[in-house]
Amino acid sequence: AMETLDTLRAEMAKRGLACRFVEVGCLGPCYAEPLVTVQKPGHASVCFATVDKLGARRIAAYLDGGELPGKYVFATTGAERIPDVPDLMDTPMLKGQVRRVLRNCGVIDPANIQHSLARGAYTGLQRALELDAKQRIDELDRSGLRGRGGAGFPLSRKWTFCIEAPGDTKYVICNADEGDPGAFMNRSLLEGDPHAVLEGIIIAGLTIGASEGYIYCRAEYPLALERLDVAIRQAEEYGFLGAHALGPDRPFRIQVKEGAGAFVCGEETALIASLEGRRGMPRPRPPFPAVSGLWGCPTVINNVETLASVGLIFQNGADWYAEYGTEHSKGTKTFALVGNVLRPGLVEVPLGTTLRQMIFDIGGGVSGKHRLKAVQTGGPSGGCVREAKLDIAVDYESLQAAGSIMGSGGFVVMEEGTGMVEFARYFVG
């Protein structure tokens, strides 16, 4: 992708063409990357796929008045359409998705807060500031939002436990220690829309009465860490963080802690131990972190996707959020669809979508010559679902009944011929 970008910059400069370059996060169709979208004055916005150096030169020639390089054309966006070229959201992988949490990924410049503000960032915080803590909890309760880190615990209940816990000092932690093999949802969200995550952390701090928040992100995510650093500084400049972020003399600040990549630190008590400077090892519960967490204080800890959903709920309302999903699993969920699948990538679908729809309709089916054998869900803590059970709805209860879990959202597709003993040994190692 960087070679493609460098070639485009050089070609545009050589031709003397004025052009504004915008680097965005992951749009989702990883099988088609590098993706390049161009807007030529007076023409449709065109998205090009699998753009190599040659493709970059041909795109530059097109912008200089040449022919459209049909080999690379992927989709169009906007009102103008090119005959026989689908709209971006009508392409096979994106057609079946409902993009809410990922609405800005691949669209905005994540390093430019103006882009985020133009797309509604921090309007959820503005509404939350107009409500009291009970009203905020009621809104979250009606939305049905459950933790997206794997356990699926209702967010409103966790925050309520923290509010009711004794103690004047409380903390918010964002768990960005995404350790499941094949999972990259949280990384993509941090890289593509960091202000959505910051907004959720601030609303959590406002609700439980905290003045400090932490983001625990693994050091293997250098771009996510870079984008977080930029976003935090911008949020401070605009007053969303700082001495009066939550009102007169009501401060709220966010710090980033880099983890060393230990898988166990994805578990919340091990993560807290690491934040405190100790070895990251889980401890027995209770007490739960909501009662006794960071430095023994009541602590709300949620993962990236959960917190990114909070601002959306206050921006659009609980009923809007609960439009999608099942009776007990509301909203949409992001997944990393990887392995032996024709169209691997990042997807967001309503909870209740079946595994078969995800793998075959969105993912295009098995990529190899063999039939599908199983799909692993939930990372090393999860299980493998055989082909015969692919019609189950993807939600917390259904996957558990099938002998697996949703986890954070990594789905690894396997074809016949995959050695399950070796597969298990890989995770144990």
Coordinates of N, CA and C in Angstrom, one line a residue, residues 161-298:
F161 N -22.8 -1.4 38.6 CA -22.0 -2.0 39.7 C -20.9 -1.0 40.1
C162 N -20.3 -0.4 39.1 CA -19.2 0.6 39.4 C -19.7 1.8 40.1
I163 N -20.8 2.3 39.6 CA -21.4 3.5 40.2 C -21.8 3.3 41.7
E164 N -22.3 2.1 42.0 CA -22.8 1.8 43.3 C -21.6 1.4 44.2
A165 N -20.5 1.1 43.7 CA -19.3 0.6 44.5 C -18.8 1.8 45.3
P166 N -18.4 1.6 46.6 CA -17.9 2.6 47.4 C -16.5 3.1 47.0
G167 N -16.3 4.4 47.1 CA -15.0 4.9 46.7 C -15.2 6.2 45.9
D168 N -14.3 7.2 46.2 CA -14.4 8.4 45.4 C -13.6 8.4 44.1
T169 N -12.6 7.5 44.1 CA -11.7 7.4 42.9 C -12.1 6.2 42.1
K170 N -12.4 6.5 40.8 CA -12.8 5.4 39.9 C -12.1 5.6 38.6
Y171 N -12.0 4.5 37.8 CA -11.3 4.5 36.6 C -12.1 3.8 35.4
V172 N -11.7 4.2 34.2 CA -12.2 3.6 33.0 C -11.0 3.0 32.3
I173 N -11.1 1.8 31.8 CA -10.0 1.1 31.0 C -10.6 0.6 29.7
C174 N -10.0 1.0 28.6 CA -10.3 0.4 27.3 C -9.3 -0.7 27.0
N175 N -9.9 -1.9 26.9 CA -9.1 -3.1 26.6 C -8.9 -3.3 25.1
A176 N -7.7 -2.9 24.6 CA -7.3 -3.0 23.2 C -6.2 -4.0 23.0
D177 N -6.2 -5.0 23.9 CA -5.2 -6.1 23.9 C -5.8 -7.2 23.1
E178 N -5.9 -7.0 21.8 CA -6.6 -8.0 20.9 C -5.6 -9.1 20.6
G179 N -5.8 -10.3 21.3 CA -4.8 -11.3 21.1 C -5.3 -12.6 20.4
D180 N -6.5 -12.7 20.0 CA -7.0 -13.9 19.3 C -6.4 -14.0 17.9
P181 N -5.7 -15.1 17.6 CA -5.2 -15.3 16.2 C -6.3 -15.0 15.2
G182 N -6.0 -14.2 14.2 CA -6.9 -14.0 13.1 C -7.9 -12.8 13.4
A183 N -7.8 -12.2 14.5 CA -8.7 -11.1 14.9 C -8.0 -9.8 14.7
F184 N -8.6 -8.9 14.0 CA -8.0 -7.5 13.8 C -9.1 -6.4 13.8
M185 N -10.3 -6.7 14.4 CA -11.4 -5.8 14.4 C -11.0 -4.5 15.2
N186 N -10.5 -4.7 16.5 CA -10.2 -3.6 17.3 C -9.1 -2.7 16.8
R187 N -8.0 -3.4 16.2 CA -6.9 -2.7 15.6 C -7.5 -1.8 14.5
S188 N -8.3 -2.3 13.6 CA -8.8 -1.6 12.5 C -9.7 -0.4 12.9
L189 N -10.4 -0.6 14.0 CA -11.2 0.5 14.5 C -10.4 1.6 15.1
L190 N -9.3 1.3 15.8 CA -8.4 2.3 16.4 C -7.7 3.0 15.3
E191 N -7.3 2.3 14.2 CA -6.6 2.9 13.1 C -7.5 3.8 12.3
G192 N -8.8 3.4 12.2 CA -9.7 4.0 11.2 C -10.6 5.1 11.8
D193 N -10.9 5.0 13.1 CA -11.8 5.9 13.7 C -11.6 6.0 15.2
P194 N -10.4 6.5 15.6 CA -10.0 6.6 17.0 C -10.9 7.5 17.9
H195 N -11.5 8.5 17.3 CA -12.3 9.4 18.1 C -13.6 8.8 18.6
A196 N -14.1 7.8 17.9 CA -15.3 7.0 18.3 C -15.0 6.3 19.6
V197 N -13.8 5.8 19.7 CA -13.4 5.0 20.9 C -13.2 6.0 22.1
L198 N -12.5 7.1 21.8 CA -12.3 8.2 22.9 C -13.6 8.7 23.4
E199 N -14.6 8.9 22.5 CA -15.9 9.4 22.9 C -16.6 8.4 23.9
G200 N -16.5 7.1 23.6 CA -17.1 6.1 24.5 C -16.4 6.1 25.8
I201 N -15.1 6.3 25.9 CA -14.4 6.3 27.1 C -14.8 7.5 28.0
I202 N -14.9 8.6 27.3 CA -15.3 9.9 28.0 C -16.7 9.8 28.6
I203 N -17.6 9.2 27.9 CA -19.0 9.0 28.4 C -19.0 8.0 29.5
A204 N -18.2 7.0 29.5 CA -18.1 6.1 30.6 C -17.5 6.8 31.8
G205 N -16.5 7.6 31.7 CA -16.0 8.4 32.8 C -17.0 9.3 33.4
L206 N -17.8 10.0 32.5 CA -18.8 10.9 32.9 C -19.9 10.2 33.8
T207 N -20.2 9.0 33.3 CA -21.3 8.2 34.0 C -20.9 7.6 35.3
I208 N -19.7 7.1 35.4 CA -19.3 6.5 36.7 C -18.6 7.4 37.7
G209 N -18.3 8.6 37.2 CA -17.7 9.6 38.1 C -16.2 9.5 38.1
A210 N -15.6 9.1 37.0 CA -14.1 9.0 36.9 C -13.5 10.2 36.3
S211 N -12.2 10.4 36.6 CA -11.5 11.6 36.0 C -10.3 11.1 35.2
E212 N -10.1 9.8 35.1 CA -9.0 9.2 34.4 C -9.4 8.0 33.6
G213 N -8.9 7.9 32.4 CA -9.1 6.7 31.6 C -7.8 6.2 31.1
Y214 N -7.7 4.9 30.8 CA -6.6 4.2 30.2 C -6.9 3.4 29.0
I215 N -6.1 3.4 28.0 CA -6.2 2.5 26.9 C -5.0 1.5 26.9
Y216 N -5.3 0.2 27.1 CA -4.2 -0.8 27.1 C -4.2 -1.4 25.7
C217 N -3.1 -1.0 25.0 CA -3.0 -1.5 23.6 C -1.7 -2.2 23.4
R218 N -1.7 -3.3 22.7 CA -0.5 -4.0 22.5 C 0.5 -3.3 21.6
A219 N 1.8 -3.4 21.9 CA 2.8 -2.7 21.2 C 2.9 -3.1 19.7
E220 N 2.4 -4.3 19.4 CA 2.4 -4.8 18.0 C 1.5 -4.0 17.1
Y221 N 0.8 -3.0 17.7 CA -0.2 -2.2 16.9 C 0.4 -0.8 16.7
P222 N 1.5 -0.6 16.1 CA 2.2 0.7 16.0 C 1.3 1.8 15.4
L223 N 0.6 1.5 14.3 CA -0.2 2.5 13.7 C -1.4 2.9 14.5
A224 N -2.0 1.9 15.2 CA -3.1 2.2 16.1 C -2.6 3.1 17.2
L225 N -1.4 2.9 17.8 CA -0.9 3.7 18.8 C -0.6 5.1 18.3
E226 N -0.1 5.2 17.1 CA 0.2 6.5 16.5 C -1.1 7.3 16.3
R227 N -2.1 6.7 15.8 CA -3.4 7.4 15.6 C -4.0 7.7 16.9
L228 N -3.9 6.9 17.9 CA -4.4 7.2 19.3 C -3.8 8.5 19.8
D229 N -2.4 8.5 19.7 CA -1.7 9.6 20.2 C -2.1 10.9 19.6
V230 N -2.3 10.9 18.3 CA -2.8 12.1 17.5 C -4.2 12.5 18.0
A231 N -5.1 11.5 18.1 CA -6.5 11.7 18.4 C -6.6 12.3 19.8
I232 N -5.8 11.8 20.8 CA -5.9 12.3 22.2 C -5.4 13.8 22.2
R233 N -4.4 14.1 21.5 CA -3.9 15.5 21.5 C -4.9 16.4 20.8
Q234 N -5.6 15.9 19.8 CA -6.6 16.7 19.1 C -7.8 16.9 20.1
A235 N -8.2 15.8 20.8 CA -9.4 15.9 21.7 C -9.1 16.9 22.8
E236 N -7.8 17.0 23.3 CA -7.4 17.9 24.3 C -7.5 19.4 23.7
E237 N -7.0 19.6 22.5 CA -7.1 20.9 21.9 C -8.5 21.4 21.8
Y238 N -9.4 20.5 21.5 CA -10.8 20.9 21.3 C -11.6 20.9 22.6
G239 N -11.0 20.5 23.7 CA -11.7 20.5 25.0 C -12.5 19.3 25.4
F240 N -12.4 18.3 24.5 CA -13.2 17.0 24.9 C -12.4 16.3 26.0
L241 N -11.1 16.5 26.1 CA -10.3 16.0 27.2 C -9.6 17.2 27.9
G242 N -9.3 17.0 29.2 CA -8.6 18.1 29.9 C -9.3 18.5 31.2
A243 N -9.0 19.7 31.7 CA -9.4 20.1 33.0 C -10.9 20.4 33.1
H244 N -11.5 20.7 32.0 CA -13.0 21.0 32.1 C -13.8 20.2 31.1
A245 N -13.3 18.9 30.8 CA -13.9 18.1 29.8 C -15.3 17.7 30.1
L246 N -15.6 17.5 31.4 CA -17.0 17.0 31.8 C -17.8 18.1 32.4
G247 N -17.3 19.3 32.3 CA -18.0 20.5 33.0 C -17.0 21.3 33.7
P248 N -17.4 22.4 34.3 CA -16.5 23.3 35.1 C -15.8 22.5 36.2
D249 N -14.5 22.5 36.2 CA -13.7 21.8 37.2 C -13.9 20.3 37.3
R250 N -14.4 19.8 36.2 CA -14.6 18.3 36.1 C -13.7 17.7 35.0
P251 N -12.5 17.4 35.4 CA -11.5 16.9 34.5 C -11.7 15.5 34.0
F252 N -11.2 15.2 32.8 CA -11.1 13.8 32.4 C -9.9 13.8 31.4
R253 N -9.0 12.8 31.7 CA -7.8 12.6 30.8 C -7.7 11.1 30.5
I254 N -7.0 10.9 29.4 CA -6.8 9.5 28.9 C -5.3 9.3 28.7
Q255 N -4.8 8.2 29.2 CA -3.4 7.8 28.9 C -3.4 6.4 28.2
V256 N -2.4 6.2 27.4 CA -2.2 5.0 26.7 C -1.1 4.2 27.3
K257 N -1.4 2.9 27.6 CA -0.3 2.0 28.1 C -0.1 0.9 27.0
E258 N 1.2 0.7 26.7 CA 1.5 -0.3 25.7 C 1.8 -1.6 26.4
G259 N 1.1 -2.6 25.9 CA 1.3 -4.0 26.4 C 2.4 -4.7 25.6
A260 N 2.9 -5.8 26.2 CA 4.0 -6.5 25.6 C 3.6 -7.6 24.7
G261 N 2.2 -7.8 24.6 CA 1.7 -8.8 23.7 C 1.4 -10.1 24.3
A262 N 1.4 -10.2 25.6 CA 1.0 -11.4 26.3 C -0.4 -11.7 26.1
F263 N -0.8 -12.9 25.6 CA -2.2 -13.2 25.4 C -3.0 -13.1 26.6
V264 N -2.4 -13.5 27.7 CA -3.2 -13.6 29.0 C -3.7 -12.2 29.4
C265 N -3.0 -11.1 29.0 CA -3.3 -9.8 29.4 C -4.6 -9.3 28.7
G266 N -5.2 -10.1 27.9 CA -6.5 -9.8 27.4 C -7.6 -10.0 28.5
E267 N -7.3 -10.8 29.5 CA -8.2 -11.1 30.6 C -8.1 -9.9 31.5
E268 N -9.2 -9.4 32.0 CA -9.3 -8.1 32.6 C -8.5 -7.9 33.9
T269 N -8.4 -9.0 34.7 CA -7.6 -8.8 35.9 C -6.1 -8.9 35.6
A270 N -5.7 -9.7 34.6 CA -4.3 -9.7 34.2 C -3.9 -8.4 33.6
L271 N -4.8 -7.8 32.8 CA -4.6 -6.5 32.2 C -4.4 -5.4 33.3
I272 N -5.2 -5.5 34.3 CA -5.1 -4.5 35.4 C -3.8 -4.7 36.1
A273 N -3.4 -5.9 36.4 CA -2.1 -6.2 37.0 C -0.9 -5.6 36.2
S274 N -1.0 -5.7 34.9 CA 0.0 -5.2 34.0 C 0.0 -3.7 34.0
L275 N -1.1 -3.1 34.1 CA -1.2 -1.6 34.2 C -0.6 -1.1 35.5
E276 N -0.7 -1.9 36.5 CA -0.1 -1.5 37.8 C 1.4 -1.7 37.9
G277 N 1.9 -2.3 36.8 CA 3.4 -2.6 36.8 C 3.7 -3.9 37.3
R278 N 2.7 -4.8 37.6 CA 3.0 -6.1 38.0 C 2.9 -7.1 36.9
R279 N 3.3 -8.4 37.1 CA 3.2 -9.4 36.1 C 1.7 -9.6 35.8
G280 N 1.5 -9.7 34.5 CA 0.1 -9.9 34.0 C -0.4 -11.3 34.3
M281 N -1.0 -11.5 35.4 CA -1.6 -12.8 35.8 C -3.0 -12.6 36.3
P282 N -3.9 -13.5 35.9 CA -5.3 -13.4 36.4 C -5.4 -13.7 37.8
R283 N -6.4 -13.1 38.5 CA -6.6 -13.4 39.9 C -8.1 -13.9 40.0
P284 N -8.4 -14.6 41.1 CA -9.7 -15.1 41.3 C -10.7 -14.0 41.4
R285 N -11.9 -14.2 41.0 CA -13.0 -13.2 41.1 C -14.2 -13.9 41.8
P286 N -15.0 -13.2 42.6 CA -14.9 -11.8 43.0 C -13.7 -11.6 44.0
P287 N -13.5 -10.3 44.2 CA -14.2 -9.1 43.7 C -13.9 -8.8 42.3
F288 N -15.0 -8.4 41.6 CA -14.8 -8.0 40.2 C -14.2 -6.6 40.0
P289 N -13.6 -6.3 38.9 CA -13.0 -5.0 38.7 C -14.0 -3.8 38.9
A290 N -15.3 -4.0 38.6 CA -16.2 -2.9 38.8 C -16.3 -2.5 40.3
V291 N -15.9 -3.4 41.2 CA -15.9 -3.1 42.6 C -14.5 -2.8 43.1
S292 N -13.6 -3.7 42.7 CA -12.2 -3.5 43.1 C -11.3 -3.8 41.9
G293 N -10.8 -2.7 41.2 CA -10.1 -2.9 40.0 C -8.7 -2.3 40.1
L294 N -8.5 -1.3 39.2 CA -7.2 -0.6 39.2 C -6.8 0.0 40.5
W295 N -5.7 -0.4 41.1 CA -5.2 0.1 42.4 C -6.3 0.0 43.5
G296 N -7.1 -1.1 43.4 CA -8.2 -1.4 44.3 C -9.4 -0.5 44.2
C297 N -9.5 0.3 43.2 CA -10.6 1.2 43.0 C -11.6 0.6 42.1
P298 N -12.9 1.0 42.2 CA -13.9 0.6 41.2 C -13.5 1.0 39.8

